[in-house]
């Protein structure tokens, strides 16, 4: 697993054994702040997209740049395959999807995504352009892109063609997720709590029982158990109090986990929780990275920014 601060990338063993290793440093975080983080498990490497459109591939021993040619700010990335490296890249400030194939040629904008008729209805609450906030994929090649704000778009062919999922889903989606153990299930955390689909987005059920509040920001699913998930909710778009929650029955009921946390937090952002391949759960709460063992029931602090040589930069995102 990898986690990112404004000025560095750290690698962590999936099970949390050992100490985090700094594997990448941003020389000038004010000019080249990262936009999205991705794990490349077969390569034992990570990928970080910078604000200048350069994608860095980071391994234990080296870091190499890829010139994506993307001028729009990069908001999200999705791994399709590692050889040849194939990614979907979603952008902020316009909500476009690019497809990167190989490491020597620039990414190409996906025209079928641009031609979606529903694009005219996408918006943001503050009046700016929408974003492709997160991306997710099933093992058999279905891809999902959550639009902030504009619901979720679905592709049955690894991002080549696109269509909207059913309108039953709340339009204000903050993260979409899938589970390798069940290609039919899709999960969304939204302005109105968690929604779950068991038919690839053709229908949705709002799963909110037990959530202390409904404004959802992040969601993650155990890769081997489609019924085990964690999610974050907060009082509103600016925070005002946030909770880490767990469900082991597909979201039918939720329990909050804040009584296991050693600090309170005003907000928890998209990208702040994940499961690694072995089922270990992780969450960024305030300035601390927590590890959740025993099917996300046992939570303990793992790392804080105070352990870093540059403590002014808190954790921004996780990738497993």
Short mmCIF file of N, CA and C in Angstrom, two decimals, residues 1 6 12 15 24 50 61 79 107 118 125 137-138 141 154 162 174 196 198 207 232 235 252 263 266 295 299 316:
data_model
loop_
_atom_site.label_atom_id
_atom_site.label_comp_id
_atom_site.label_asym_id
_atom_site.label_seq_id
_atom_site.Cartn_x
_atom_site.Cartn_y
_atom_site.Cartn_z
N UNK A 1 0.83 -1.18 0.00
CA UNK A 1 0.00 0.00 0.00
C UNK A 1 0.88 1.25 0.00
N UNK A 6 1.62 15.93 0.97
CA UNK A 6 1.87 16.93 -0.07
C UNK A 6 3.27 16.84 -0.62
N UNK A 12 3.99 0.99 2.35
CA UNK A 12 3.67 0.26 3.57
C UNK A 12 3.35 -1.18 3.19
N UNK A 15 -0.03 -5.72 5.30
CA UNK A 15 -0.50 -6.14 6.62
C UNK A 15 -0.05 -5.20 7.74
N UNK A 24 9.33 8.49 -2.55
CA UNK A 24 9.28 9.58 -3.53
C UNK A 24 9.14 10.88 -2.76
N UNK A 50 0.90 14.25 -11.03
CA UNK A 50 1.21 15.56 -10.50
C UNK A 50 0.36 16.62 -11.18
N UNK A 61 13.31 1.16 -6.08
CA UNK A 61 14.65 1.60 -6.42
C UNK A 61 14.71 2.77 -7.39
N UNK A 79 -6.45 1.59 -12.76
CA UNK A 79 -5.59 0.62 -13.43
C UNK A 79 -6.44 -0.39 -14.18
N UNK A 107 -1.69 10.22 -23.41
CA UNK A 107 -3.04 9.68 -23.22
C UNK A 107 -3.99 10.28 -24.25
N UNK A 118 -26.09 13.19 -21.21
CA UNK A 118 -26.38 13.68 -19.87
C UNK A 118 -25.34 14.68 -19.36
N UNK A 125 -21.99 22.40 -6.91
CA UNK A 125 -22.79 23.31 -6.09
C UNK A 125 -22.27 24.75 -6.10
N UNK A 137 -13.35 -0.49 -11.10
CA UNK A 137 -13.40 -1.50 -12.15
C UNK A 137 -13.71 -2.87 -11.57
N UNK A 138 -14.44 -3.69 -12.32
CA UNK A 138 -14.66 -5.10 -11.98
C UNK A 138 -13.59 -5.96 -12.65
N UNK A 141 -14.04 -6.27 -16.48
CA UNK A 141 -13.86 -5.14 -17.38
C UNK A 141 -14.90 -4.06 -17.35
N UNK A 154 -21.13 4.34 -16.63
CA UNK A 154 -20.73 2.93 -16.65
C UNK A 154 -20.21 2.56 -18.03
N UNK A 162 -19.55 4.41 -23.00
CA UNK A 162 -20.09 4.83 -21.71
C UNK A 162 -21.59 5.08 -21.77
N UNK A 174 -19.75 10.92 -4.23
CA UNK A 174 -18.41 11.31 -3.83
C UNK A 174 -17.38 10.21 -4.01
N UNK A 196 -26.08 0.81 -2.66
CA UNK A 196 -25.50 -0.46 -3.12
C UNK A 196 -26.34 -0.98 -4.27
N UNK A 198 -26.71 -4.46 -6.74
CA UNK A 198 -26.32 -5.87 -6.92
C UNK A 198 -26.44 -6.31 -8.37
N UNK A 207 -28.56 2.46 1.60
CA UNK A 207 -28.21 1.71 2.80
C UNK A 207 -27.72 2.68 3.87
N UNK A 232 -17.11 6.60 5.33
CA UNK A 232 -17.01 7.80 6.15
C UNK A 232 -18.18 8.71 5.86
N UNK A 235 -21.11 15.75 8.81
CA UNK A 235 -22.33 16.53 8.95
C UNK A 235 -22.71 17.31 7.70
N UNK A 252 -26.62 -3.21 5.03
CA UNK A 252 -27.97 -3.24 5.61
C UNK A 252 -28.01 -2.51 6.94
N UNK A 263 -8.54 10.31 18.39
CA UNK A 263 -8.72 11.73 18.13
C UNK A 263 -10.05 11.90 17.40
N UNK A 266 -12.96 16.79 12.13
CA UNK A 266 -14.06 17.56 11.58
C UNK A 266 -14.55 16.97 10.27
N UNK A 295 -11.02 -8.03 10.34
CA UNK A 295 -12.18 -7.63 9.53
C UNK A 295 -12.66 -6.23 9.90
N UNK A 299 -9.09 -1.30 15.61
CA UNK A 299 -8.40 -0.16 15.02
C UNK A 299 -7.37 0.41 15.98
N UNK A 316 -2.74 12.84 2.58
CA UNK A 316 -3.75 13.28 1.64
C UNK A 316 -4.56 12.14 1.03
#
